[in-house]
XYZ file of C-alpha atoms in Angstrom:
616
model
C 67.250 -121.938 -50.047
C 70.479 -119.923 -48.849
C 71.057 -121.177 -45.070
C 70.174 -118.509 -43.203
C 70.063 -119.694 -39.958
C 73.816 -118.780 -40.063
C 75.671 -116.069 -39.452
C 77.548 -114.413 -42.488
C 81.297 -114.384 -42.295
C 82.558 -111.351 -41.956
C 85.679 -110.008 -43.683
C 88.212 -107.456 -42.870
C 89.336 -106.337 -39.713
C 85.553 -107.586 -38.358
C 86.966 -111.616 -40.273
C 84.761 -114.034 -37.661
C 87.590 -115.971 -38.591
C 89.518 -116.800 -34.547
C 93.011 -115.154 -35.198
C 95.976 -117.118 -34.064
C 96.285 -115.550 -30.950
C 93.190 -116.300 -30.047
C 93.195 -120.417 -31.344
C 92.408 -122.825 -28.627
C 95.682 -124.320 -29.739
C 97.904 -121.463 -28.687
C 95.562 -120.739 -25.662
C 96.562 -124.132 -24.225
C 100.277 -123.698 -25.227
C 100.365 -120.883 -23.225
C 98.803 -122.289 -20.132
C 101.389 -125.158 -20.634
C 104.250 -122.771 -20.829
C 102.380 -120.423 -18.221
C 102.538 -123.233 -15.814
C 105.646 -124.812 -16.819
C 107.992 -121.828 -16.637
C 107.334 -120.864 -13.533
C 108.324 -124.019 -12.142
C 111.122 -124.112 -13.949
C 112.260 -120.381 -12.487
C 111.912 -121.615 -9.047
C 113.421 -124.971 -9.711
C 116.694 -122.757 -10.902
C 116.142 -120.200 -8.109
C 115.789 -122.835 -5.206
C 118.997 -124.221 -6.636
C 121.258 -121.254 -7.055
C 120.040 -119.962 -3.776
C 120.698 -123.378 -2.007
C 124.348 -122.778 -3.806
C 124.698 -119.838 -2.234
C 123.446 -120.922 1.114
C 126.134 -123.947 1.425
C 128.763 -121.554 0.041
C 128.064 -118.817 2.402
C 128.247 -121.306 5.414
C 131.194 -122.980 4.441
C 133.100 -119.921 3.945
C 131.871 -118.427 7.249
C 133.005 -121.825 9.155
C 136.601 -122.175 7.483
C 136.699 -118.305 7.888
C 136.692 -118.750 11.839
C 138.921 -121.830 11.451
C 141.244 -119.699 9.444
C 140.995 -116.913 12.049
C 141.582 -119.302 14.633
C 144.909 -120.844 13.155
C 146.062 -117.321 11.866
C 145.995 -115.842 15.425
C 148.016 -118.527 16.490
C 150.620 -118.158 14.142
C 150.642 -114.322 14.937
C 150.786 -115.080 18.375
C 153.999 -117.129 17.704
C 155.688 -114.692 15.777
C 154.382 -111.811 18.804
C 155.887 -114.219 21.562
C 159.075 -114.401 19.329
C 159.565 -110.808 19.027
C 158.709 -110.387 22.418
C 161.321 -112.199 24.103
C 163.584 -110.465 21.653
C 162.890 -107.208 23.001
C 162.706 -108.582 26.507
C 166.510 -110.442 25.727
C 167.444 -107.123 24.120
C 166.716 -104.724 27.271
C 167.622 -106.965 30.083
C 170.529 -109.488 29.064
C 173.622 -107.712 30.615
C 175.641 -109.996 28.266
C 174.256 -108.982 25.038
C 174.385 -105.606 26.448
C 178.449 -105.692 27.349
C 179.293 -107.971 24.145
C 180.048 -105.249 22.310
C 181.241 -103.423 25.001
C 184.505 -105.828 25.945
C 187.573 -106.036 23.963
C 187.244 -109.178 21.600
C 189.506 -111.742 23.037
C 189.600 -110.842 26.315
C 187.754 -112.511 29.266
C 185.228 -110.495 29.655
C 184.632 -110.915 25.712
C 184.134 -114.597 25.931
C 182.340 -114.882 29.465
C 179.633 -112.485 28.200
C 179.389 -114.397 24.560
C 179.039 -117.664 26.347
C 176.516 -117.049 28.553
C 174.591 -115.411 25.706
C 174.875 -118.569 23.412
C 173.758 -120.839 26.406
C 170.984 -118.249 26.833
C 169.981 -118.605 23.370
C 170.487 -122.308 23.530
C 168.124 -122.618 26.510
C 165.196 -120.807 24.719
C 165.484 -122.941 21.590
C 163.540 -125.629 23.532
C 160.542 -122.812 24.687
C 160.342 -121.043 21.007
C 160.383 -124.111 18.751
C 158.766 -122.080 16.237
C 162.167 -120.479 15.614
C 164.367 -122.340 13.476
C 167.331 -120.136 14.860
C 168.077 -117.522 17.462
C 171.243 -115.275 17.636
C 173.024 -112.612 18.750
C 175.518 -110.273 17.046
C 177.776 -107.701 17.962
C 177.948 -104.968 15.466
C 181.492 -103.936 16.534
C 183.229 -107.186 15.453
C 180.545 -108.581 13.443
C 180.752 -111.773 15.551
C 177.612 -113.723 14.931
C 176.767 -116.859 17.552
C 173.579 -118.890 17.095
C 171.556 -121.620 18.851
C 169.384 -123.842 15.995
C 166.469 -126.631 16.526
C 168.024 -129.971 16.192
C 166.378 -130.706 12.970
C 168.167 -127.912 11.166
C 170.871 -129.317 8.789
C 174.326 -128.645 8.836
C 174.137 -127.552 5.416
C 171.087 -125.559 6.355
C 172.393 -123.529 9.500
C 175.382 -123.050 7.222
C 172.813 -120.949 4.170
C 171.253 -119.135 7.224
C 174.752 -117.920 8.869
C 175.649 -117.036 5.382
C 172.179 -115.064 4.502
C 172.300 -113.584 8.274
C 175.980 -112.120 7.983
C 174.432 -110.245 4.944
C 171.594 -108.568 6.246
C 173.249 -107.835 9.487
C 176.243 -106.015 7.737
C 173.706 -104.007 6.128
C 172.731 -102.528 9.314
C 169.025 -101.101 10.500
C 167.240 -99.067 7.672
C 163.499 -98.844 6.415
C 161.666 -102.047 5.468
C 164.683 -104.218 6.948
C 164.219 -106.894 9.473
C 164.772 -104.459 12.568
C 161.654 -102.827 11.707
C 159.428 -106.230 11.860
C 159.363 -109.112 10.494
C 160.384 -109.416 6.887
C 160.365 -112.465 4.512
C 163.374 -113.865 3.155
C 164.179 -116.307 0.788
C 166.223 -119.343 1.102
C 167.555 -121.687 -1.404
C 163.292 -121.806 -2.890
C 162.048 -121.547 0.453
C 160.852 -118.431 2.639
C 161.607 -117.317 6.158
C 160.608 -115.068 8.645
C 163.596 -112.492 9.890
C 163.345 -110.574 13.198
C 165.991 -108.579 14.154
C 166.289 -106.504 17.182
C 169.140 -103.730 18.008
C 169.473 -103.447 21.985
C 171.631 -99.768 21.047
C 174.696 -101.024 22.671
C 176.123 -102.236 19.582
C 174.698 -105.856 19.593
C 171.441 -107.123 18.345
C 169.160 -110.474 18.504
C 166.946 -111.939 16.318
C 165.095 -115.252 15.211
C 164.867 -116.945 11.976
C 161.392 -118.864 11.320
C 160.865 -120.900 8.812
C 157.534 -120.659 6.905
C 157.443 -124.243 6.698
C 157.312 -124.899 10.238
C 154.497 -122.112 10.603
C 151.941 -124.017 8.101
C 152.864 -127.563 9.461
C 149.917 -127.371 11.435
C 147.888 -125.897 8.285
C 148.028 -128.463 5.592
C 144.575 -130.355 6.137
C 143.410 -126.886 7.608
C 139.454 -127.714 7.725
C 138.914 -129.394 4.587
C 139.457 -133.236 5.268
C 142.338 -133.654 2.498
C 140.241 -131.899 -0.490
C 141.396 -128.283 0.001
C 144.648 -126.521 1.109
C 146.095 -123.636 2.796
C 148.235 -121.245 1.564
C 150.689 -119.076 2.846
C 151.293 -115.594 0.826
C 153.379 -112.820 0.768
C 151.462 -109.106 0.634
C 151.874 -108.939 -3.204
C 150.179 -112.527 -3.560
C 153.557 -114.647 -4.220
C 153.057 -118.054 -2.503
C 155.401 -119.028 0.457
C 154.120 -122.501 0.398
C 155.059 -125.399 -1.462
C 152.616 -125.518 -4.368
C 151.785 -128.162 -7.637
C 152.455 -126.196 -10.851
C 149.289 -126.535 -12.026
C 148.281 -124.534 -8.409
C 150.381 -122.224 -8.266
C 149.943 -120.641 -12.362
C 145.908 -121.004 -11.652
C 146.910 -119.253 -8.809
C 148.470 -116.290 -9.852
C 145.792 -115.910 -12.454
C 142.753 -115.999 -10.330
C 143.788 -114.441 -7.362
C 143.919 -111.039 -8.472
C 139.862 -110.222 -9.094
C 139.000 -112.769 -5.990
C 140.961 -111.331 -3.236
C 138.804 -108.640 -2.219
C 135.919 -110.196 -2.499
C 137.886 -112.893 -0.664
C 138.929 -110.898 2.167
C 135.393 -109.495 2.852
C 133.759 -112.821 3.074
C 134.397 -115.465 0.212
C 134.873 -115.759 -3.226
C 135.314 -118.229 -6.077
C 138.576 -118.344 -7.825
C 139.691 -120.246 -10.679
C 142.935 -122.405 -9.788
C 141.989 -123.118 -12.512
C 138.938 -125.419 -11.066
C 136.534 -123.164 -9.253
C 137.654 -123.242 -5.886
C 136.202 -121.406 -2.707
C 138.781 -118.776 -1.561
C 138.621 -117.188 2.350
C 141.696 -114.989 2.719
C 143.030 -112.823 5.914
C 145.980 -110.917 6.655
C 148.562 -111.264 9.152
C 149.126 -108.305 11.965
C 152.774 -109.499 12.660
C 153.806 -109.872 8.673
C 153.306 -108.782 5.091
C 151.537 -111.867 4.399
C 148.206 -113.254 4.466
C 146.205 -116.739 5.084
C 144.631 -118.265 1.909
C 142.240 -121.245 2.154
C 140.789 -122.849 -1.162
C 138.181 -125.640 -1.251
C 137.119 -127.405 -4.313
C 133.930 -126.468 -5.381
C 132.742 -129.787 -6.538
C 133.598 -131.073 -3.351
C 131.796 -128.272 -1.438
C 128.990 -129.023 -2.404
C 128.648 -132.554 -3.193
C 125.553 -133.514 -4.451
C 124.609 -130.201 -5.229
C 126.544 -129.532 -8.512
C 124.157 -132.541 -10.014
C 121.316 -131.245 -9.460
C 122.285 -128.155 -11.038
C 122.687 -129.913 -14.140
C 120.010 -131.715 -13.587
C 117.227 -128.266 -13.030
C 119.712 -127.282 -16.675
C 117.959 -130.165 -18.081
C 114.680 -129.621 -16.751
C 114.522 -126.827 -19.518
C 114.988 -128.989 -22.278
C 112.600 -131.661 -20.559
C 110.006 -129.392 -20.862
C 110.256 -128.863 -24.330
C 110.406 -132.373 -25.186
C 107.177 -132.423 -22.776
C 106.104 -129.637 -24.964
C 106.444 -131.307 -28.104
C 104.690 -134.137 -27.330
C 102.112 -132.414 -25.394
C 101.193 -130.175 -28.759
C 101.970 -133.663 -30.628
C 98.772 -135.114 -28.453
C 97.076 -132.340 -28.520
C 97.040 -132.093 -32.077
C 95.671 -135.509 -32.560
C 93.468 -135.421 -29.912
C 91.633 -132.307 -29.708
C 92.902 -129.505 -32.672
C 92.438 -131.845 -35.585
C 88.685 -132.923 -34.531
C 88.409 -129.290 -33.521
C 89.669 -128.027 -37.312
C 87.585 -131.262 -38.605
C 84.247 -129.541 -36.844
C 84.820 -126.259 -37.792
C 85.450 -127.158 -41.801
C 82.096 -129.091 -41.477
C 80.487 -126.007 -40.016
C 82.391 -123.985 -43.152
C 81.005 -126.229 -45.470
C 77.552 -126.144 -43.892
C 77.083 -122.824 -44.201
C 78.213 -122.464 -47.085
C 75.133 -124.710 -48.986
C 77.039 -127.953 -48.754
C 74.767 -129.975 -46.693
C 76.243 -133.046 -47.444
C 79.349 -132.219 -44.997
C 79.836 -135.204 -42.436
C 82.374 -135.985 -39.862
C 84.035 -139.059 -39.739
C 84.574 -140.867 -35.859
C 86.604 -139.802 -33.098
C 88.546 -142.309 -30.923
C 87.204 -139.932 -28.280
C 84.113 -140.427 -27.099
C 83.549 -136.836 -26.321
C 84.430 -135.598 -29.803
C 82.695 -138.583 -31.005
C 79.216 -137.789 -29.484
C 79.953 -133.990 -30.906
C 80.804 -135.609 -34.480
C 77.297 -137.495 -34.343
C 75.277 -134.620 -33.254
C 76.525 -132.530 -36.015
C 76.273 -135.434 -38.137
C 72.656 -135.879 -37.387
C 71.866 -131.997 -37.286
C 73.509 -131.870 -41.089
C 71.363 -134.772 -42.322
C 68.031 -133.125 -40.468
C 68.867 -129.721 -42.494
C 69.501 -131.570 -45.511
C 65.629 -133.301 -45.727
C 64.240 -129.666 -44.272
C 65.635 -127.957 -47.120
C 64.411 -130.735 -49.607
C 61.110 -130.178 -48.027
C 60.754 -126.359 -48.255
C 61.776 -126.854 -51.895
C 59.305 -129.036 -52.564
C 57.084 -126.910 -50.777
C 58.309 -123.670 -52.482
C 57.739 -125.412 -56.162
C 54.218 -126.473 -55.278
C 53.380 -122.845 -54.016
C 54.853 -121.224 -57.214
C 52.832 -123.175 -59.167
C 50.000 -123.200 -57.508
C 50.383 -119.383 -57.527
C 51.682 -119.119 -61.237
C 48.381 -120.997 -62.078
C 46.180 -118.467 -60.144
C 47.645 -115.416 -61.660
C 46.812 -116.626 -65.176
C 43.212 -117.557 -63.864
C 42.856 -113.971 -62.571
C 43.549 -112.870 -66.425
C 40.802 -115.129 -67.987
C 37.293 -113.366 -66.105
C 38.488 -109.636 -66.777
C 38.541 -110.424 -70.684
C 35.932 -112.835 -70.763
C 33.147 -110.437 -69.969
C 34.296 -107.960 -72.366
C 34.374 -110.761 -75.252
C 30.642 -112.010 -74.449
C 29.606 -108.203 -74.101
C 30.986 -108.089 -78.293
C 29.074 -110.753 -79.383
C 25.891 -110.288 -77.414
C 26.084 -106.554 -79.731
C 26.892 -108.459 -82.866
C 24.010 -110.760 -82.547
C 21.687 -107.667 -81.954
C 22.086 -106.529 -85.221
C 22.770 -109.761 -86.979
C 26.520 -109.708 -88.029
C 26.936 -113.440 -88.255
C 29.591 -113.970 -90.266
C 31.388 -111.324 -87.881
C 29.884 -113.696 -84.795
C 31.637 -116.634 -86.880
C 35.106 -114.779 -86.970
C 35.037 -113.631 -83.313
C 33.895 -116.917 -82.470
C 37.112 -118.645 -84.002
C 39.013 -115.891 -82.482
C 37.869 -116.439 -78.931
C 38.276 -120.008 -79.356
C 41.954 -119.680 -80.078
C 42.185 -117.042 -77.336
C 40.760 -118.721 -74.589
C 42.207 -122.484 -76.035
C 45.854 -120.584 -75.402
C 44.468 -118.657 -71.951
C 43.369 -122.220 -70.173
C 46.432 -123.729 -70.938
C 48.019 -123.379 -67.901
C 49.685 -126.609 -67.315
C 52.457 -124.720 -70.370
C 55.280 -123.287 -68.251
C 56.595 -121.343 -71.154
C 55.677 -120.103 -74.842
C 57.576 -118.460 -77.268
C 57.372 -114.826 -78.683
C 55.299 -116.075 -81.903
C 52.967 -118.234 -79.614
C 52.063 -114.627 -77.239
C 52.068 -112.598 -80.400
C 49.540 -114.948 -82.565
C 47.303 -114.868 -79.003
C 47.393 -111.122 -78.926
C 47.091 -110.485 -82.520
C 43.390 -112.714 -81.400
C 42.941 -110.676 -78.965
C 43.457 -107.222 -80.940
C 41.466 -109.042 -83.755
C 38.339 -109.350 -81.315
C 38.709 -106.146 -80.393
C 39.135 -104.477 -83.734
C 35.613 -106.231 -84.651
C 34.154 -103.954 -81.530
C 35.766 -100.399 -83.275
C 36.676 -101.478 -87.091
C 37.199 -97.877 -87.615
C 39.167 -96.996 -84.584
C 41.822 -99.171 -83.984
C 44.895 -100.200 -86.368
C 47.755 -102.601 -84.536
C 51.522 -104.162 -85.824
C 53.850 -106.657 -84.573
C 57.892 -106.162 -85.313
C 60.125 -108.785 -84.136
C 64.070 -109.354 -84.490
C 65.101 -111.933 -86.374
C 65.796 -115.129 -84.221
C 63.846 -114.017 -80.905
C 60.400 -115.785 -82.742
C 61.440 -118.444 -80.514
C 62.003 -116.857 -77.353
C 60.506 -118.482 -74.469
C 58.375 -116.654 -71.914
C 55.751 -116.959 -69.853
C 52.214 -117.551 -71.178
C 50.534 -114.477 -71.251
C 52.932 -112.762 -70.110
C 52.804 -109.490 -72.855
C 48.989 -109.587 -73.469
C 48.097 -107.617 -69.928
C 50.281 -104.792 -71.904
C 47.856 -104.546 -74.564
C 44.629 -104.745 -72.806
C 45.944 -101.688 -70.563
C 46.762 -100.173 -73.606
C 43.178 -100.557 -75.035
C 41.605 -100.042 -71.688
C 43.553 -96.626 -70.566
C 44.588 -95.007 -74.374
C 41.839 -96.330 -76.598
C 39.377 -93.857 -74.893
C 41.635 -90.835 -75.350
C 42.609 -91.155 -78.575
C 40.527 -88.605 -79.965
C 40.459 -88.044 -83.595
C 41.532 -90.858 -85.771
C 42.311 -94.591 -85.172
C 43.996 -95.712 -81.796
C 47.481 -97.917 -82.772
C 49.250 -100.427 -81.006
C 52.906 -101.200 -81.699
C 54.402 -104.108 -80.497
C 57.804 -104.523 -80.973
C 60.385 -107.689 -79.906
C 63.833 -106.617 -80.010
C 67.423 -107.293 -78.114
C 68.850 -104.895 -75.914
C 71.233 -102.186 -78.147
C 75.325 -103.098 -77.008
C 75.629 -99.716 -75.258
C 72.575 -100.885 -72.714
C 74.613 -104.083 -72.155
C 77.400 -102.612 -71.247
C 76.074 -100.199 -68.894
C 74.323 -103.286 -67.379
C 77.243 -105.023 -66.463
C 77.518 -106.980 -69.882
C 74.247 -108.734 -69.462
C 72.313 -109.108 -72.289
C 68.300 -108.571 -72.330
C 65.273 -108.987 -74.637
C 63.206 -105.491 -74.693
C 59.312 -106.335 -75.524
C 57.657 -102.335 -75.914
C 53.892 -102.014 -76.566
C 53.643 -98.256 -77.810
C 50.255 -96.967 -78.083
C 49.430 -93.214 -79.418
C 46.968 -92.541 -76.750
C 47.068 -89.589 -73.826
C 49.451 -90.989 -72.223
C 49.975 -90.644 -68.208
C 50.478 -87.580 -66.277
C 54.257 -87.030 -65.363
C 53.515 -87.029 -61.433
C 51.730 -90.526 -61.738
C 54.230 -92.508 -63.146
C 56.917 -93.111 -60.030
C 53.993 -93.945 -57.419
C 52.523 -96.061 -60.261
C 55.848 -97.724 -61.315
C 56.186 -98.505 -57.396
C 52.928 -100.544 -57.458
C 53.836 -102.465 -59.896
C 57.683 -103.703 -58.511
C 55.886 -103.946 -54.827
C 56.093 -107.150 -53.226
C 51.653 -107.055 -52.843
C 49.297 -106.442 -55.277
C 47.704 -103.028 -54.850
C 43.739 -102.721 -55.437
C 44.714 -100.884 -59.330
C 46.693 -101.974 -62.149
C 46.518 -105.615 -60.843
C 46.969 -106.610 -64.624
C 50.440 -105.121 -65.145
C 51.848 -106.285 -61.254
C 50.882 -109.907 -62.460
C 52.757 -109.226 -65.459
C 56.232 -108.531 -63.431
C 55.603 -111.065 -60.808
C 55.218 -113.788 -63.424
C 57.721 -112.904 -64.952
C 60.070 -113.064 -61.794
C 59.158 -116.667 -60.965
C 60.425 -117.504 -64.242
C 63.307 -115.544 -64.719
C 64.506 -114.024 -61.454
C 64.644 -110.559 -60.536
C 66.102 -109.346 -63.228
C 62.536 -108.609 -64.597
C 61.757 -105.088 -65.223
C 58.917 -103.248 -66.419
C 59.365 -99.803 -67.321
C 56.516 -97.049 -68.429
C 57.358 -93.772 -70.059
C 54.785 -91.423 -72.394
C 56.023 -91.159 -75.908
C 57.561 -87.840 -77.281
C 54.896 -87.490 -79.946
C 52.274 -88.874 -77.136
C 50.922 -92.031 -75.931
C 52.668 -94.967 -73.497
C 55.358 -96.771 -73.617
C 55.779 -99.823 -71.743
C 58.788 -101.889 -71.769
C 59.259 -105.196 -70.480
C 63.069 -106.051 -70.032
C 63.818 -109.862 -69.934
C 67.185 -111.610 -69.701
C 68.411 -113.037 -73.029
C 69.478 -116.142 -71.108
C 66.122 -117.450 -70.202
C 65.552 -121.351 -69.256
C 65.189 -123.831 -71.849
C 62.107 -126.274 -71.770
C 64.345 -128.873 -70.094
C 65.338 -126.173 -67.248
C 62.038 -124.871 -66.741
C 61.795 -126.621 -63.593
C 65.173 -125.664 -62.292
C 63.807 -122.279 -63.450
C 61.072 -121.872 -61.071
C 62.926 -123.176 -58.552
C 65.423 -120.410 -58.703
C 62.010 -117.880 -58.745
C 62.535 -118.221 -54.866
């Protein structure tokens, strides 16, 4: 019994196969992931952005402090230069210095009262590291220093002063504004100031002294300031290390850090704010550590980095578990359900260590075992209606002869033919001895053929004169099992329908066992068939009556005609399969043909109850 209760897999782009995409495997994967990497995304966004947030504050708080100490600074160097220009105008000393013949009184009064001048204001503009005055005309230079300046060091400054002085006012020189100088590895602010009467003043401040107040500008000891001329050369006191990391991440950082902030390799990642000075050609750096910055936050960087790889280790035991605990019973039901359909009813699935899958397992289980005994049971029922129905077809043969052969010897005993009675008598015993046998599930060709040859005996009794018969059969196919009385039907409709057209001259019956010729074989897929034609030389039947005829006979139902000949195939089916054909066609020199085509193959006696099973 094929299990038809389910559906046929399909194949080809229709496969009811689930593709991969579509596997409740990969359907839960990407949930996982679908869930996962969001998370992840705004675990890496959150901390980037909370980065930024901290850096952006920072910068904008040491930007104002940098502001702050910046303006101060400028505001130094703008009070310096101020009373420069103020001395400058309004000192009638400085003003007649150059004016009075060097060694005269005059000369001396008005260069002493300008050194005690510039020694008073020492004390007000500690910033500057030295003020002087110098007259042009006799390139007499006087100065007043802070009391920390060295000998040695007042004696480099006079020396470096003398220099630039000689050289006299010009573009980009310290008479313009103040210009950096540079001192024995250290810088300096110059400011000179020409009061056009021959003399000048200026001040000489030391960057040093500018960025005392700058070393632990804002960033508690882990960051510094720096001080740096307009092309980016520090004036500060730097660490090696600083000041090459320096010059090689300033240059792509300094815009950025001038507009707000950046970060600058030195070589660490450091935050940078930067702003230029109004009084110099220099500018305010401050740098911050990074790490420092932000304290805890560079850790949980890495950490949200490692969430990444967390979740695929998640991952990988999540499809680990999920393979165990749902695919495999998943795979397990669905090769059951395979196997199932397929006609392998003995599929079972072993237990789950889930009690879900477990309860599934025993339902199926219990649904394969209730299919197996329903099948068994429609066999069983399927054998006993085949037989029951193979032994009613040969029971609907026996009455339409049997009143013909008591019709024959009621005539013979009219007229008193009894040793004609005697023969027919013997006849119809063998014929109806081999006709109630229907417990037989097969005979063979010579069995049939010696029951006909009875049959056609009986009959030739009833027209001696009229009838003639023969029997041909291939070597080796005497033994041929078939069904009992499965060929004689083909000779009574031969005697029935051609006997009373024959006309003139006796009717003849052929009947003729043969195999299949090798070019029919081949044409039929290479399967082999025995041909059994009864050829009578009767009428015949007209061309137009043999399709709706041949129809009758292959249908499914017994019409109310030619019941005879539709036993004949259906008989014939339950033992060999449908494969079974019977095919009518009127002779070229006149009469039927009918040809009953059997497989070669047929059941041996110890299959012939596999053999009606397959009948189905």
């Amino acid at each position: 019994m094929p299990a038809a209760w389910l559906p046929a897999r399909r194949n080809g782009s229709g496969s009811a196969r689930p593709k991969q995409a579509k596997t409740l495997r990969t359907r839960l994967i990407i949930g996982f992931v679908g869930v996962t990497a969001p998370l992840v995304l705004l675990l890496l966004w959150n901390n980037l952005y909370s980065t930024s947030v901290v850096r952006s504050q920072v910068a904008q708080s040491n930007r104002s402090l940098l502001t702050m100490y910046l303006n101060d600074m400028d505001k130094v160097l703008e009070e310096v230069q101020n009373y420069l220009f103020k001395t400058a105008e309004q000192n009638r000393d400085l003003m007649t210095l150059s004016q009075n013949e060097r060694g005269g009184w005059d000369y001396y009064r008005a260069k002493t009262q300008a050194a005690a001048d510039l020694g008073a204001n020492t004390n007000y503009y500690e910033a500057a590291d030295v003020l002087f005055a110098y007259s042009s005309r006799y390139e007499d230079l006087f100065l007043a220093q802070q009391q920390n300046v060295s000998f040695e060091r007042k004696e480099r400054i006079v020396a470096r002063l003398r220099d630039v002085l000689r050289a006299g006012p010009g573009a980009d020189t310290p008479y313009t504004g103040w210009t950096l100088q540079r001192l024995d590895g250290s810088f300096a602010l110059l400011r000179v100031v020409d009061n056009g009467y021959g003399s000048a003043i200026g001040a000489w401040v030391d960057i040093g002294r500018l960025m005392a107040p700058l070393h632990e500008l804002g960033t508690g000891g882990k960051g510094f300031a720096v001080l740096t001329s307009g092309s980016g050369e520090p004036l500060t006191e730097l660490a090696a290390g600083l000041r090459g990391g320096l010059a090689a991440g300033m240059p792509g950082a300094l815009a950025e850090a001038l507009a707000g902030y950046a970060i600058a390799d030195v070589p660490q990642p450091h935050l940078l704010v930067a702003k230029d000075s109004r009084m110099a050609d220099m500018r305010l750096l401050l740098l911050m550590p990074e790490k420092s910055l932000l304290e805890g936050l560079p850790y949980f960087r890495y950490l949200t980095y490692a969430v990444p790889v967390l979740a695929a280790v998640l991952l990988g035991v999540y499809l680990y578990v999920l393979q165990r605990a749902v695919v495999m019973p998943m795979y397990r039901l669905i090769r059951g359900m395979r196997k199932i359909r397929a006609g392998d009813l003995s599929a079972r699935l072993p237990d789950s260590r889930l009690p879900e899958f477990d309860t599934i397992n025993e339902t199926f289980n219990g649904m394969a075992e209730q299919i197996e005994h329903l099948k068994i049971d429609i066999y069983e029922e399927k054998i006993r209606t085949q037989k029951a129905e193979l032994k009613h077809l040969q029971a609907q043969i026996q009455p339409h002869f049997f009143m013909n052969s008591l019709n024959i010897v009621y005539q013979l005993a009219q007229i008193r033919s009894y040793d004609i009675i005697q023969s027919i008598a013997l006849h119809l015993v063998r014929y109806f001895r081999f006709t109630i046998n229907t417990g037989a599930a097969s005979v063979t060709v010579s069995d049939e053929l010696e029951h006909i040859r009875d049959y056609l005996t009986i009959q030739k009794h009833r027209f001696p004169e009229s009838l003639a018969f023969g029997f041909e059969v291939e070597p080796g196919l005497e033994s041929f099992p078939l069904p009992p009385l499965s060929v004689q039907p083909l000779v009574e409709n031969a005697m029935v329908h051609g006997f009373k057209a024959s006309g003139g001259g006796p009717f003849r019956i052929e009947v003729t066992v043969r195999r299949s010729p090798e070019a029919e074989e081949d044409a039929a897929g290479g399967e082999a068939a025995v041909l059994i034609e009864v050829r009578d030389n009767g009428k015949g039947i007209a061309a137009g009556s043999l399709g709706p005829l041949l129809e009758r006979i292959h249908a499914a139902e017994p019409g109310e005609r030619h019941v005879g000949l539709w036993n004949v195939v259906r008989r014939s089916r339950l033992y060999y399969g449908t494969a079974v054909r019977l095919e009518l066609d009127n002779g070229a020199e006149g009469g039927l043909s009918a040809v009953l085509r059997l497989p070669l193959h047929a059941p041996s006696s110890g299959q012939r109850t596999a053999g009606k099973e397959r009948m189905a």
